[in-house]
Structures are given as structure tokens and as C-alpha cells.
Coordinates of C-alpha atoms and ligand atoms in Angstrom, one line a residue:
M911 CA 123.7 82.9 106.1
I912 CA 120.9 85.2 107.0
L913 CA 120.2 85.6 110.9
I914 CA 117.7 88.0 110.9
P915 CA 115.8 88.0 107.8
F916 CA 113.4 91.2 107.0
N917 CA 110.2 89.1 106.9
K918 CA 109.0 85.5 107.8
P919 CA 105.9 84.4 107.4
Y920 CA 103.7 83.5 110.7
L921 CA 101.5 80.4 110.8
T922 CA 99.1 80.0 113.3
G923 CA 99.1 75.9 113.0
K924 CA 95.7 75.7 111.5
E925 CA 96.3 76.5 108.1
T926 CA 97.2 72.9 106.7
A927 CA 93.9 71.5 108.9
Y928 CA 91.6 74.0 106.5
I929 CA 93.0 73.4 103.6
T930 CA 92.4 69.7 103.9
E931 CA 89.1 70.4 105.1
A932 CA 88.5 72.5 102.1
V933 CA 89.5 69.8 99.4
A934 CA 87.6 66.8 101.5
S935 CA 84.6 68.8 101.1
G936 CA 84.8 68.4 97.3
K937 CA 84.8 72.2 96.2
I938 CA 87.6 74.0 96.1
S939 CA 87.0 76.9 93.7
G940 CA 85.9 80.4 94.7
N941 CA 83.1 81.4 97.0
G942 CA 82.6 78.4 99.2
I943 CA 82.4 77.8 103.1
F944 CA 85.7 79.2 103.9
T945 CA 85.4 82.2 101.6
K946 CA 82.2 83.1 103.2
K947 CA 83.3 82.2 106.8
C948 CA 86.0 84.8 105.8
H949 CA 83.3 87.2 104.3
S950 CA 81.5 87.3 107.8
F951 CA 84.3 87.6 110.0
F952 CA 85.4 90.9 108.3
E953 CA 81.6 92.6 108.0
K954 CA 81.1 91.3 111.8
R955 CA 84.3 92.5 113.3
Y956 CA 84.5 95.8 111.4
G957 CA 81.0 96.2 110.3
F958 CA 82.5 96.8 106.4
K959 CA 78.9 96.5 104.4
K960 CA 80.7 93.9 101.5
C961 CA 83.5 92.1 101.7
L962 CA 84.9 90.4 98.7
L963 CA 88.1 88.0 98.6
T964 CA 90.3 89.0 95.9
T965 CA 93.5 87.0 94.5
S966 CA 95.5 90.1 95.4
C967 CA 95.1 93.8 97.0
T968 CA 96.2 94.8 92.8
D969 CA 93.1 93.1 92.2
A970 CA 91.1 94.4 94.9
L971 CA 92.1 97.7 93.6
E972 CA 91.3 96.6 89.7
M973 CA 87.7 96.0 90.6
A974 CA 87.9 99.4 92.0
A975 CA 88.9 101.2 89.2
L976 CA 86.1 98.5 87.0
L977 CA 83.5 99.5 89.7
L978 CA 84.1 103.7 89.4
N979 CA 83.7 103.2 85.6
I980 CA 86.9 104.8 84.9
K981 CA 87.3 106.3 81.5
E982 CA 90.1 107.3 79.2
G983 CA 91.9 110.5 80.4
E984 CA 89.4 111.0 83.7
E985 CA 91.9 112.1 86.4
V986 CA 93.0 110.2 89.5
I987 CA 94.6 111.6 92.1
M988 CA 96.7 109.6 95.0
P989 CA 100.4 109.7 96.4
S990 CA 103.8 109.3 94.5
Y991 CA 105.2 107.4 97.4
T992 CA 103.2 104.1 97.6
F993 CA 103.6 100.7 95.8
V994 CA 103.1 100.5 91.9
S995 CA 99.7 98.6 92.4
T996 CA 97.7 102.0 93.7
A997 CA 98.4 103.2 90.3
N998 CA 98.7 100.2 88.2
P999 CA 94.4 99.9 88.0
F1000 CA 93.8 103.2 87.1
I1001 CA 96.1 103.4 84.3
L1002 CA 95.2 100.0 82.8
R1003 CA 91.7 102.0 82.5
G1004 CA 93.2 105.2 81.0
A1005 CA 93.1 107.0 83.7
K1006 CA 95.6 109.9 84.0
I1007 CA 97.7 110.0 87.5
V1008 CA 97.8 113.2 89.2
F1009 CA 100.5 112.2 92.0
A1010 CA 100.5 114.4 95.3
D1011 CA 103.2 114.7 97.8
S1012 CA 103.5 113.4 101.4
M1013 CA 103.7 115.3 104.3
S1014 CA 106.6 116.2 105.7
E1015 CA 106.7 114.3 108.9
H1016 CA 105.1 111.1 107.6
P1017 CA 104.8 109.3 104.6
N1018 CA 101.1 109.8 103.9
V1019 CA 99.6 112.2 101.6
D1020 CA 99.5 115.5 102.5
V1021 CA 95.6 116.4 102.3
D1022 CA 96.4 119.9 102.8
K1023 CA 97.8 120.2 99.5
L1024 CA 95.3 117.9 97.6
E1025 CA 92.8 120.8 96.5
P1026 CA 94.6 122.7 93.7
L1027 CA 95.1 119.6 92.1
I1028 CA 91.2 118.7 91.6
T1029 CA 90.3 119.9 88.2
M1030 CA 86.7 119.4 86.2
R1031 CA 88.3 115.8 85.2
T1032 CA 89.2 114.2 88.5
K1033 CA 86.9 111.0 89.2
A1034 CA 88.9 110.1 92.1
I1035 CA 90.9 110.2 95.3
V1036 CA 93.3 107.3 96.1
V1037 CA 94.4 107.2 99.8
V1038 CA 97.4 104.9 101.1
H1039 CA 97.5 104.6 104.8
Y1040 CA 101.4 104.2 105.3
A1041 CA 102.5 101.1 107.7
G1042 CA 98.7 101.3 108.7
V1043 CA 98.5 104.6 110.1
A1044 CA 95.8 106.3 108.8
C1045 CA 95.3 109.5 106.5
D1046 CA 93.5 112.5 108.3
M1047 CA 90.1 111.0 106.3
D1048 CA 87.8 114.1 107.8
K1049 CA 89.7 116.2 105.5
I1050 CA 89.4 113.9 102.6
M1051 CA 86.2 113.0 103.1
Q1052 CA 85.2 116.6 102.9
L1053 CA 86.6 116.9 99.2
S1054 CA 85.0 114.0 98.2
K1055 CA 81.6 115.9 99.2
K1056 CA 82.9 119.5 97.8
Y1057 CA 83.8 118.1 94.5
N1058 CA 81.5 114.8 94.0
L1059 CA 84.6 112.6 94.2
F1060 CA 85.4 108.9 94.9
V1061 CA 87.7 107.7 97.9
V1062 CA 89.2 104.4 97.4
E1063 CA 91.5 103.5 100.7
D1064 CA 94.4 101.7 99.7
A1065 CA 94.3 99.8 102.9
A1066 CA 96.8 97.0 101.8
Q1067 CA 98.8 97.9 104.8
A1068 CA 95.9 98.9 107.4
I1069 CA 94.3 95.5 108.8
E1070 CA 92.9 96.2 112.4
S1071 CA 93.9 100.3 112.2
Y1072 CA 91.7 102.8 112.8
Y1073 CA 90.7 106.7 112.4
T1074 CA 89.1 108.8 114.9
G1075 CA 87.4 111.7 113.2
K1076 CA 86.3 114.8 114.5
D1077 CA 83.1 113.4 115.5
G1078 CA 85.0 111.5 118.1
I1079 CA 83.9 108.2 116.3
K1080 CA 86.6 105.3 116.0
K1081 CA 86.1 103.9 112.7
P1082 CA 88.0 101.1 111.3
L1083 CA 90.6 101.8 108.3
G1084 CA 88.8 100.3 105.0
S1085 CA 85.0 101.6 106.4
I1086 CA 85.5 105.0 105.5
G1087 CA 86.0 105.5 101.5
H1088 CA 83.6 104.6 99.2
L1089 CA 85.8 101.6 98.5
A1090 CA 88.6 99.7 100.1
A1091 CA 91.4 97.5 99.5
F1092 CA 93.5 94.8 101.8
S1093 CA 96.5 92.8 101.1
F1094 CA 97.0 89.1 102.5
H1095 CA 100.1 89.2 100.7
E1096 CA 103.1 87.3 103.0
T1097 CA 104.4 90.3 104.0
K1098 CA 101.5 91.7 105.8
N1099 CA 100.0 91.0 109.0
I1100 CA 97.4 88.4 108.3
I1101 CA 98.2 86.7 105.2
S1102 CA 97.3 83.9 102.6
G1103 CA 100.6 83.8 100.9
E1104 CA 99.0 86.1 98.0
G1105 CA 95.5 87.3 98.7
G1106 CA 93.4 90.5 98.9
M1107 CA 89.6 91.8 99.7
L1108 CA 88.0 94.5 98.3
V1109 CA 84.9 96.3 100.6
V1110 CA 82.5 97.9 99.5
N1111 CA 81.1 100.6 101.7
D1112 CA 78.4 102.7 99.3
D1113 CA 75.8 100.9 98.3
Q1114 CA 75.4 101.9 95.0
F1115 CA 78.5 99.5 94.1
I1116 CA 77.5 96.2 96.2
E1117 CA 75.3 94.3 93.3
R1118 CA 77.9 95.2 90.5
S1119 CA 80.7 94.0 92.6
E1120 CA 79.9 90.6 92.8
I1121 CA 79.0 90.9 88.9
I1122 CA 82.5 91.9 88.4
W1123 CA 84.2 89.5 90.7
E1124 CA 82.2 86.3 89.0
K1125 CA 83.6 87.2 85.6
G1126 CA 81.0 90.1 84.3
T1127 CA 78.0 87.2 85.4
N1128 CA 75.4 87.3 87.5
R1129 CA 76.3 83.9 89.0
S1130 CA 76.2 84.9 92.9
A1131 CA 72.5 86.1 92.7
F1132 CA 71.6 83.0 91.2
F1133 CA 73.3 80.6 93.8
R1134 CA 71.2 82.5 96.2
G1135 CA 68.3 81.7 94.2
E1136 CA 67.3 85.5 93.4
I1137 CA 67.2 84.4 89.7
D1138 CA 66.4 81.3 87.9
K1139 CA 69.3 81.5 85.1
Y1140 CA 72.6 83.3 85.1
G1141 CA 74.9 84.9 82.2
W1142 CA 76.7 87.3 81.1
V1143 CA 75.6 90.6 82.1
D1144 CA 78.4 93.0 82.5
I1145 CA 82.5 93.5 82.3
G1146 CA 84.3 91.2 84.8
S1147 CA 87.2 89.2 85.5
S1148 CA 88.3 86.3 87.6
F1149 CA 88.9 88.0 90.9
L1150 CA 88.0 85.5 93.1
P1151 CA 90.5 82.9 95.3
S1152 CA 90.3 79.3 95.5
E1153 CA 89.0 77.9 98.6
I1154 CA 92.5 76.5 99.5
V1155 CA 93.4 80.3 99.7
A1156 CA 90.3 81.4 101.9
A1157 CA 90.8 78.1 104.6
F1158 CA 94.5 79.2 105.0
L1159 CA 93.2 83.1 105.3
F1160 CA 90.6 82.0 108.2
A1161 CA 93.0 79.9 109.9
Q1162 CA 94.9 83.3 110.2
L1163 CA 91.8 85.5 110.9
E1164 CA 91.3 83.0 114.3
H1165 CA 94.5 84.1 115.8
I1166 CA 93.9 87.9 114.7
D1167 CA 94.2 89.1 118.5
K1168 CA 97.4 87.5 119.4
I1169 CA 99.1 88.3 116.0
Q1170 CA 98.3 91.6 116.4
E1171 CA 99.5 92.0 120.0
K1172 CA 102.7 90.1 119.4
R1173 CA 103.3 92.5 116.6
I1174 CA 102.3 95.8 118.3
N1175 CA 104.6 94.6 121.1
L1176 CA 107.8 94.1 119.4
W1177 CA 106.9 97.6 117.8
K1178 CA 107.1 99.1 121.2
Q1179 CA 109.9 97.3 122.2
Y1180 CA 111.9 98.9 119.3
F1181 CA 110.6 102.6 120.0
E1182 CA 111.7 101.8 123.6
A1183 CA 115.1 101.0 122.2
L1184 CA 115.4 103.5 119.8
K1185 CA 113.8 106.6 121.7
P1186 CA 117.3 108.0 122.9
L1187 CA 118.2 108.0 118.9
Q1188 CA 115.4 110.5 118.4
D1189 CA 115.6 112.1 121.6
K1190 CA 119.0 113.2 120.6
G1191 CA 118.2 114.3 116.9
Y1192 CA 120.0 111.3 114.9
I1193 CA 116.9 109.6 113.5
K1194 CA 113.0 110.0 113.6
L1195 CA 111.2 107.2 114.7
P1196 CA 107.7 106.5 113.0
L1197 CA 104.7 109.0 113.6
I1198 CA 101.5 107.9 114.5
P1199 CA 99.0 110.9 114.8
T1200 CA 96.6 111.5 117.6
Y1201 CA 93.3 110.6 115.1
A1202 CA 95.3 107.2 114.1
T1203 CA 96.1 103.8 115.9
N1204 CA 99.0 101.8 115.3
N1205 CA 98.7 98.2 113.9
G1206 CA 102.4 96.6 114.4
H1207 CA 102.9 96.4 110.7
M1208 CA 105.8 98.2 110.0
F1209 CA 108.6 99.9 112.3
Y1210 CA 111.1 102.4 110.2
L1211 CA 113.6 104.6 110.9
I1212 CA 114.3 108.3 108.8
F1213 CA 117.7 109.6 108.6
D1214 CA 118.6 113.1 107.4
D1215 CA 119.9 112.1 104.3
I1216 CA 120.6 108.8 102.1
I1217 CA 124.1 108.4 102.6
Q1218 CA 123.5 107.6 106.4
R1219 CA 120.4 105.4 105.7
D1220 CA 122.8 103.3 103.1
K1221 CA 125.2 103.0 105.4
L1222 CA 123.0 101.5 108.1
I1223 CA 121.9 98.8 105.7
R1224 CA 125.5 97.8 105.2
N1225 CA 126.0 97.7 108.4
L1226 CA 122.8 95.4 109.5
K1227 CA 124.0 93.3 106.1
D1228 CA 127.4 92.9 107.5
N1229 CA 125.5 91.4 110.7
K1230 CA 123.8 88.9 108.7
I1231 CA 120.5 91.3 109.3
L1232 CA 118.0 92.3 106.5
S1233 CA 116.4 95.5 106.3
V1234 CA 114.9 97.3 102.9
F1235 CA 114.0 100.6 101.8
H1236 CA 111.4 100.9 99.5
Y1237 CA 109.3 103.3 96.9
L1238 CA 111.2 105.2 94.7
S1239 CA 108.8 108.2 93.9
L1240 CA 106.5 106.8 91.2
H1241 CA 106.5 110.2 89.5
K1242 CA 110.1 109.4 88.9
S1243 CA 109.9 106.0 87.8
P1244 CA 110.8 104.8 84.2
F1245 CA 107.2 104.3 83.5
F1246 CA 105.5 107.3 84.8
Q1247 CA 108.5 110.0 84.6
S1248 CA 107.3 111.3 81.0
L1249 CA 104.0 111.5 81.8
H1250 CA 103.9 113.3 85.0
D1251 CA 103.4 117.4 85.0
G1252 CA 106.8 118.0 86.3
R1253 CA 105.8 119.1 89.7
E1254 CA 108.3 118.6 92.4
L1255 CA 107.3 116.3 95.1
C1256 CA 109.8 116.7 97.4
C1257 CA 108.5 114.7 100.5
A1258 CA 107.8 112.1 98.4
D1259 CA 111.4 112.0 97.2
F1260 CA 112.9 112.6 100.8
F1261 CA 111.5 109.7 102.1
S1262 CA 112.6 107.4 99.1
Q1263 CA 115.8 108.5 100.1
T1264 CA 115.8 108.2 104.0
L1265 CA 113.5 105.8 105.4
L1266 CA 114.5 102.1 106.0
R1267 CA 112.4 99.3 107.4
L1268 CA 113.6 97.3 109.7
P1269 CA 112.7 93.4 110.4
M1270 CA 109.4 93.2 111.4
Y1271 CA 107.5 89.7 112.0
Y1272 CA 105.6 87.9 114.6
E1273 CA 108.8 85.2 115.9
L1274 CA 111.0 88.3 115.8
T1275 CA 112.6 87.9 119.4
R1276 CA 113.3 90.8 122.2
E1277 CA 117.1 89.7 121.6
D1278 CA 116.9 90.3 117.9
I1279 CA 115.5 94.0 118.5
Y1280 CA 118.2 94.2 121.1
K1281 CA 120.8 93.2 118.4
I1282 CA 119.4 95.3 116.0
S1283 CA 119.0 98.4 118.5
S1284 CA 122.4 98.2 119.3
I1285 CA 123.5 98.3 115.7
V1286 CA 121.6 101.6 115.1
K1287 CA 123.3 103.1 118.2
N1288 CA 126.9 102.2 117.2
Q1289 CA 126.3 104.1 113.9
C1290 CA 124.4 107.5 115.4
Ligands
PLP2214 C1 101.2 95.3 99.7 C2 101.0 96.3 98.7 C3 100.0 96.3 98.0 C4 99.9 95.1 97.0 O1 99.0 94.4 97.6 P1 98.8 92.7 96.9 O2 98.1 91.9 97.5 O3 100.4 92.5 96.6 O4 98.4 93.0 95.5 C5 99.4 97.4 97.0 N1 99.0 98.5 97.9 C6 100.3 98.7 99.2 C7 100.0 99.9 99.8 C8 100.9 97.9 99.6 O5 101.5 97.7 100.6

């Protein structure tokens, strides 16, 4: 029996009532009332130009790859230390992935090492806001301008997190790149089981994004009365989730402030409890750069080596507590290693071996955190 799981989906209480409402309305396919409510929630709260719910963040990234017209052999730069879904959508379009290393002190991509990776064939940079903590977007957007590259934010973990640039303006993550993708998978802060969203910030992609979303048809424009018949006008797929998923998601969004407050509070409790160990140099705690905010998505520890890290996994497991490591560097994955150009990506490999995620979910208690922290302390 597990005492403290790694994740536990939190229900606000309204999910099933809204699903019942969606079912009773007689329309349960996509792009109905609840989908529209979710879209306008995001567009209002974060000032995103255009939002489209998708069945996953993976799907939103597939839409991004289609929108950018990625062609065989074009290059896309992205961190190696990320989930496969950052890369797969571009591989599916025939792109050549050029993996970049992380910073030494944070798993986010090292923006100062990106420029030498840019070639005549580079089409886009995909950044991942790891643990919901912003990448240094000013530098990324400068590269984008200088070399005419598109920027896609994999904001899967980054809901309700912000970046403050040199201009002093605090921008929500997902609003900075040309396109962005969020996840509502049950392991994220705001959930719908499986689910995601594409955000379109660049006007040139708005019209086509709806068409790709609706299987390559101009159905959305038809339902708005802008055209008198709809048909097949482009490539596309079935990226939109049903109203059942949107109804669930809307119930979560109504409680976003409460969910965020609780998660950030838990995060701070972990930080307070474990800070003495960081001060003594035994472990490293998550770093939040001054330009970034913390959205309480994840609490992780970094050890000096894999031996210490794996020892804690076992110690926690012996106490019926689940922790997880993740992201084996993608450039060394069984699928990609023969395609990689051989560059060493030391920091990505380092985090693969030394990072450990501790349990983090709404219903985690002060006592749970005390118990987990005591086990970490005993080992150090
Ligand atoms: C969770 C996650 C994804 C995938 O999200 P899905 O909604 O499960 O497709 C992609 N990228 C990152 C960085 C993630 O954390």
C-alpha cells in the first residue's frame, strides 16, 4: 500500500455537474458552450490572442508543427532535457531535431548556447518552461528576430506563470512565442484527464489554426456565419476535445486561484523544510530566476550524483512514498541516439541522473511534507 502517492488528481466538485449539463444540452461533440467558456476564460485572463482546446498538449504541438509548415529536413532547435512530446510532432513532419543543452543551474535550455546551433535550415526554436519556470525569453525572442525563426513555447507545465523582460512588463508564459502549447493531463496543475490547448499569438496563424483544428475544413467560419458553405480547404486533423472534457476543464478553471494558492503554499513548505540541507551543500533546491515566477507545479531536488538520488528513491519507497525521476536526455534515447550529431550535452545528462521530483498535489498535507523532508534529512 502506498501512503503518499506521487500525484493525485484534484477535483473541485463541479466537474460531474458540468458534464451532466453538457450531456443534457444535447451537444457533446467539440466546440460547444463549455469549449467557448474555456477559450474566453484563457483569452481574458492571460490576454492570449486565440486559444483552441486540444485533446492533449502533444496534439497542440502537432498543430504548431503543421502551422509552421515544417518541411522535410528543416531544423528545429529544442532542449534535450524534455518530454518526448516536445520533439515527436516535429519528427512527424520530417524535421531534423537539433538538441540543445540545459543551463548548469537549471534544467531550462541554456539560451546563451543556442546561437551556434542556428543554420540556414533552422525554422524554429521550441522552448520548454521546465517546472513552470520561464526560460529567458528576451534572449530567445532576440534570436528569433535576428534569424527570422519561429518560437514555440512548450508551456505544458507553465499555466499561471510569468516572465518579466527587460522592459519590466510581466507577461504570462504562453503569450510570448508565436505559438504555445499547454497540458491539462492529470499530472498538471489544472486538469481534464487528458487535454491541452494551443495558443496562437501571431495573427498570421489565427485563421489557419481553426481550419487545422477542424480536420482541414472551414467549419468554424461557417458556424459563425462568415461563409455560406464549408468544405475541405487545407490539411488538418481531429484536434478538438469533446464538450465532456471541456466541461470538466471549466470546473477546474473556476477554482484556479484556490488551486494555485494551495500548490504554491505546499511548494514553500517543502522549500522551508529543506533549505538547511541546501545551505549545508547536501542538495540543491529549485531555482527561480528573478525574471520568472513560481506556479507550484513541481518540487524537485538535485543531488550530486545518481547514487544519492537513487538511494532517496529507495528510502522513500521503503516508507511507502513515491517519488520520480524523469527525462532521460532525448539525444541519448533509443529512438534518437543514431540521429544525434554527437555533441555532448552534459547538463541535460546531469539532470537526467540527479534530479528527483517529490510528491506534489493539492491534497498533500503539512504532515506529509514533514514526513518526506525528515526522510531526506536522515539521508543527508
Ligand atoms: C506533460 C508534458 C507534455 C505532454 O502533455 P500531454 O497533454 O500529455 O500531451 C509535453 N511537454 C511537457 C514539457 C510536459 O510536461
